[in-house]
Amino acid sequence: GQQLNQSPQSMFIQEGEDVSMNCTSSSIFNTWLWYKQDPGEGPVLLIALYKAGELTSNGRLTAQFGITRKDSFLNISASIPSDVGIYFCAGQLGSNDYKLSFGAGTTVTVRA
Amino acid sequence: GAVVSQHPSRVICKSGTSVKIECRSLDFQATTMFWYRQFPKKSLMLMATSNEGSKATYEQGVEKDKFLINHASLTLSTLTVTSAHPEDSSFYICSVTGTSGYNEQFFGPGTRLTVL
């Protein structure tokens, strides 16, 4: 699949902080998806983006589909302890190609 | 979104045996399911696309005779790891497409395979 560059690789958060992560690609995607995975479980869909420039929120989460269609970011506002986990971005070409290409993930940990 | 289950959640087997993993779409008829493999602290790697009533499409480098996929109904796809070896130990996850079309994929809880 396509290679997605996701950053940062890991981050430490303090409760109440805002968190931001992003994904870039050398190729255009027509759909961007953000997932969260807890240890030993499958990824859970957080936000799906379908149009370039689209800004979508889901509670404290906000994600944007970059205007060039080659990038996306995810923001978490006022983080809480249960926000810890691994966040993955995924891109999909669509138009009969429905496979997902995943980023390497961003590991979010609570700062002691 | 779609609700997806996998069985078993964990399996330990001896080298040389075959293991079958089931993926069920509980509330949605899925014509297409996807199988992924995930190594510790790594991202998900697509293994194959499972199509109901037809042969699965495998990604480059994935041995189709090693990883047998059967999608016999709109709610069930199975992945059989044949003649398993320790290097096949991994976390296997399936996904189904959502009710709005192919854009969203909803994942099962995963199956941890350990081959001794």
GROMACS .gro file of C-alpha atoms in nm:
model
  228
    1GLY     CA    1   0.000   0.000   0.000
    2GLN     CA    2   0.085   0.367   0.002
    3GLN     CA    3   0.327   0.504   0.259
    4LEU     CA    4   0.185   0.747   0.513
    5ASN     CA    5   0.412   0.952   0.737
    6GLN     CA    6   0.255   1.001   1.078
    7SER     CA    7   0.402   1.226   1.345
    8PRO     CA    8   0.488   1.249   1.618
    9GLN     CA    9   0.574   0.886   1.681
   10SER     CA   10   0.494   0.928   2.049
   11MET     CA   11   0.391   1.197   2.290
   12PHE     CA   12   0.338   1.248   2.658
   13ILE     CA   13   0.033   1.438   2.769
   14GLN     CA   14  -0.076   1.599   3.089
   15GLU     CA   15  -0.443   1.594   3.171
   16GLY     CA   16  -0.611   1.902   3.029
   17GLU     CA   17  -0.358   1.959   2.753
   18ASP     CA   18  -0.446   1.980   2.385
   19VAL     CA   19  -0.286   1.717   2.162
   20SER     CA   20  -0.215   1.732   1.793
   21MET     CA   21  -0.086   1.476   1.542
   22ASN     CA   22  -0.073   1.465   1.165
   23CYS     CA   23  -0.027   1.246   0.863
   24THR     CA   24   0.120   1.324   0.525
   25SER     CA   25   0.136   1.126   0.205
   26SER     CA   26   0.316   1.160  -0.124
   27SER     CA   27  -0.005   1.052  -0.298
   28ILE     CA   28  -0.359   1.184  -0.298
   29PHE     CA   29  -0.626   1.012  -0.094
   30ASN     CA   30  -1.000   1.060  -0.132
   31THR     CA   31  -1.083   0.952   0.223
   32TRP     CA   32  -0.892   0.998   0.547
   33LEU     CA   33  -0.977   0.802   0.860
   34TRP     CA   34  -0.851   0.828   1.216
   35TYR     CA   35  -0.854   0.528   1.452
   36LYS     CA   36  -0.758   0.468   1.815
   37GLN     CA   37  -0.628   0.133   1.932
   38ASP     CA   38  -0.601   0.020   2.293
   39PRO     CA   39  -0.359  -0.263   2.382
   40GLY     CA   40  -0.484  -0.604   2.273
   41GLU     CA   41  -0.787  -0.466   2.093
   42GLY     CA   42  -0.885  -0.376   1.739
   43PRO     CA   43  -0.879  -0.015   1.616
   44VAL     CA   44  -1.187   0.194   1.679
   45LEU     CA   45  -1.296   0.450   1.421
   46LEU     CA   46  -1.284   0.806   1.556
   47ILE     CA   47  -1.344   1.030   1.258
   48ALA     CA   48  -1.392   0.983   0.883
   49LEU     CA   49  -1.319   1.263   0.635
   50TYR     CA   50  -1.447   1.258   0.279
   51LYS     CA   51  -1.384   1.600   0.123
   52ALA     CA   52  -1.073   1.810   0.083
   53GLY     CA   53  -1.078   2.095   0.334
   54GLU     CA   54  -1.339   1.922   0.550
   55LEU     CA   55  -1.316   1.988   0.923
   56THR     CA   56  -1.505   1.739   1.138
   57SER     CA   57  -1.549   1.708   1.514
   58ASN     CA   58  -1.642   1.418   1.737
   59GLY     CA   59  -1.666   1.542   2.094
   60ARG     CA   60  -1.320   1.662   2.197
   61LEU     CA   61  -1.171   1.534   1.873
   62THR     CA   62  -1.131   1.746   1.562
   63ALA     CA   63  -0.981   1.630   1.234
   64GLN     CA   64  -0.921   1.801   0.903
   65PHE     CA   65  -0.878   1.672   0.550
   66GLY     CA   66  -0.596   1.873   0.394
   67ILE     CA   67  -0.680   2.085   0.092
   68THR     CA   68  -0.413   1.910  -0.116
   69ARG     CA   69  -0.563   1.571  -0.020
   70LYS     CA   70  -0.216   1.463   0.087
   71ASP     CA   71  -0.244   1.531   0.458
   72SER     CA   72  -0.470   1.526   0.760
   73PHE     CA   73  -0.444   1.623   1.125
   74LEU     CA   74  -0.618   1.516   1.443
   75ASN     CA   75  -0.655   1.736   1.750
   76ILE     CA   76  -0.764   1.622   2.094
   77SER     CA   77  -0.869   1.904   2.323
   78ALA     CA   78  -0.855   1.899   2.703
   79SER     CA   79  -0.707   1.551   2.717
   80ILE     CA   80  -0.815   1.303   2.983
   81PRO     CA   81  -0.641   0.984   3.105
   82SER     CA   82  -0.851   0.757   2.883
   83ASP     CA   83  -0.709   0.932   2.576
   84VAL     CA   84  -0.395   0.722   2.610
   85GLY     CA   85  -0.348   0.468   2.335
   86ILE     CA   86  -0.220   0.446   1.981
   87TYR     CA   87  -0.374   0.667   1.716
   88PHE     CA   88  -0.355   0.568   1.351
   89CYS     CA   89  -0.433   0.766   1.042
   90ALA     CA   90  -0.546   0.577   0.732
   91GLY     CA   91  -0.593   0.684   0.375
   92GLN     CA   92  -0.820   0.535   0.112
   93LEU     CA   93  -0.816   0.600  -0.260
   94GLY     CA   94  -1.178   0.500  -0.321
   95SER     CA   95  -1.315   0.462  -0.674
   96ASN     CA   96  -1.315   0.081  -0.645
   97ASP     CA   97  -0.991   0.077  -0.444
   98TYR     CA   98  -1.114   0.049  -0.087
   99LYS     CA   99  -0.800  -0.075   0.079
  100LEU     CA  100  -0.663   0.131   0.367
  101SER     CA  101  -0.304   0.246   0.398
  102PHE     CA  102  -0.207   0.310   0.758
  103GLY     CA  103   0.038   0.544   0.922
  104ALA     CA  104   0.286   0.405   1.174
  105GLY     CA  105   0.082   0.535   1.466
  106THR     CA  106   0.119   0.793   1.741
  107THR     CA  107   0.149   0.654   2.092
  108VAL     CA  108  -0.006   0.884   2.351
  109THR     CA  109   0.100   0.833   2.711
  110VAL     CA  110   0.010   1.022   3.027
  111ARG     CA  111   0.299   1.217   3.173
  112ALA     CA  112   0.360   1.116   3.530
  113GLY     CA  113  -2.105   0.158   1.262
  114ALA     CA  114  -2.085  -0.214   1.203
  115VAL     CA  115  -2.030  -0.452   1.495
  116VAL     CA  116  -1.761  -0.711   1.426
  117SER     CA  117  -1.661  -1.012   1.632
  118GLN     CA  118  -1.366  -1.247   1.606
  119HIS     CA  119  -1.318  -1.594   1.744
  120PRO     CA  120  -1.107  -1.702   1.913
  121SER     CA  121  -0.960  -1.398   2.087
  122ARG     CA  122  -0.644  -1.591   2.172
  123VAL     CA  123  -0.502  -1.918   2.046
  124ILE     CA  124  -0.184  -2.105   2.122
  125CYS     CA  125  -0.087  -2.391   1.896
  126LYS     CA  126   0.202  -2.618   1.819
  127SER     CA  127   0.421  -2.566   1.517
  128GLY     CA  128   0.285  -2.752   1.215
  129THR     CA  129  -0.081  -2.733   1.309
  130SER     CA  130  -0.348  -2.528   1.134
  131VAL     CA  131  -0.554  -2.260   1.302
  132LYS     CA  132  -0.886  -2.114   1.190
  133ILE     CA  133  -0.992  -1.762   1.286
  134GLU     CA  134  -1.349  -1.647   1.235
  135CYS     CA  135  -1.465  -1.294   1.161
  136ARG     CA  136  -1.835  -1.218   1.191
  137SER     CA  137  -2.028  -0.909   1.096
  138LEU     CA  138  -2.305  -0.908   1.358
  139ASP     CA  139  -2.535  -0.638   1.229
  140PHE     CA  140  -2.442  -0.587   0.867
  141GLN     CA  141  -2.419  -0.796   0.555
  142ALA     CA  142  -2.063  -0.753   0.439
  143THR     CA  143  -1.981  -0.840   0.082
  144THR     CA  144  -1.622  -0.746   0.154
  145MET     CA  145  -1.408  -0.805   0.459
  146PHE     CA  146  -1.040  -0.734   0.506
  147TRP     CA  147  -0.774  -0.927   0.698
  148TYR     CA  148  -0.482  -0.750   0.862
  149ARG     CA  149  -0.177  -0.858   1.055
  150GLN     CA  150  -0.012  -0.651   1.324
  151PHE     CA  151   0.324  -0.706   1.491
  152PRO     CA  152   0.398  -0.561   1.836
  153LYS     CA  153   0.431  -0.184   1.833
  154LYS     CA  154   0.376  -0.179   1.458
  155SER     CA  155   0.102  -0.064   1.228
  156LEU     CA  156  -0.158  -0.277   1.056
  157MET     CA  157  -0.056  -0.458   0.741
  158LEU     CA  158  -0.327  -0.558   0.495
  159MET     CA  159  -0.301  -0.925   0.408
  160ALA     CA  160  -0.601  -0.983   0.185
  161THR     CA  161  -0.943  -0.868   0.078
  162SER     CA  162  -1.212  -1.126   0.134
  163ASN     CA  163  -1.497  -1.122  -0.115
  164GLU     CA  164  -1.822  -1.308  -0.050
  165GLY     CA  165  -1.871  -1.590  -0.296
  166SER     CA  166  -1.540  -1.547  -0.474
  167LYS     CA  167  -1.170  -1.591  -0.419
  168ALA     CA  168  -0.986  -1.359  -0.189
  169THR     CA  169  -0.741  -1.104  -0.325
  170TYR     CA  170  -0.403  -1.124  -0.156
  171GLU     CA  171  -0.150  -0.847  -0.111
  172GLN     CA  172   0.196  -0.882  -0.256
  173GLY     CA  173   0.415  -1.106  -0.047
  174VAL     CA  174   0.128  -1.283   0.132
  175GLU     CA  175   0.119  -1.656   0.061
  176LYS     CA  176  -0.233  -1.755  -0.038
  177ASP     CA  177  -0.166  -2.123   0.031
  178LYS     CA  178  -0.043  -2.034   0.377
  179PHE     CA  179  -0.328  -1.805   0.469
  180LEU     CA  180  -0.651  -1.955   0.340
  181ILE     CA  181  -0.949  -1.722   0.333
  182ASN     CA  182  -1.308  -1.829   0.292
  183HIS     CA  183  -1.599  -1.585   0.277
  184ALA     CA  184  -1.890  -1.822   0.246
  185SER     CA  185  -2.165  -1.592   0.369
  186LEU     CA  186  -2.238  -1.223   0.402
  187THR     CA  187  -2.165  -1.235   0.774
  188LEU     CA  188  -1.871  -1.470   0.806
  189SER     CA  189  -1.516  -1.480   0.677
  190THR     CA  190  -1.253  -1.724   0.800
  191LEU     CA  191  -0.876  -1.708   0.792
  192THR     CA  192  -0.692  -2.038   0.826
  193VAL     CA  193  -0.321  -2.029   0.901
  194THR     CA  194  -0.195  -2.358   0.763
  195SER     CA  195   0.106  -2.543   0.901
  196ALA     CA  196   0.171  -2.261   1.143
  197HIS     CA  197   0.526  -2.175   1.247
  198PRO     CA  198   0.653  -1.944   1.521
  199GLU     CA  199   0.704  -1.662   1.270
  200ASP     CA  200   0.328  -1.668   1.206
  201SER     CA  201   0.271  -1.556   1.565
  202SER     CA  202   0.098  -1.221   1.543
  203PHE     CA  203  -0.220  -1.022   1.607
  204TYR     CA  204  -0.472  -1.087   1.328
  205ILE     CA  205  -0.755  -0.837   1.282
  206CYS     CA  206  -1.044  -0.834   1.039
  207SER     CA  207  -1.255  -0.541   0.925
  208VAL     CA  208  -1.581  -0.490   0.740
  209THR     CA  209  -1.706  -0.197   0.544
  210GLY     CA  210  -1.972   0.023   0.700
  211THR     CA  211  -2.330   0.075   0.599
  212SER     CA  212  -2.249   0.400   0.423
  213GLY     CA  213  -2.033   0.225   0.171
  214TYR     CA  214  -1.672   0.128   0.145
  215ASN     CA  215  -1.523   0.442   0.289
  216GLU     CA  216  -1.529   0.340   0.652
  217GLN     CA  217  -1.390   0.017   0.785
  218PHE     CA  218  -1.490  -0.120   1.122
  219PHE     CA  219  -1.252  -0.358   1.292
  220GLY     CA  220  -1.296  -0.669   1.498
  221PRO     CA  221  -1.129  -0.707   1.839
  222GLY     CA  222  -0.843  -0.912   1.695
  223THR     CA  223  -0.705  -1.262   1.752
  224ARG     CA  224  -0.369  -1.318   1.919
  225LEU     CA  225  -0.199  -1.622   1.765
  226THR     CA  226   0.101  -1.774   1.938
  227VAL     CA  227   0.277  -2.065   1.769
  228LEU     CA  228   0.509  -2.265   1.990
   0.00000   0.00000   0.00000
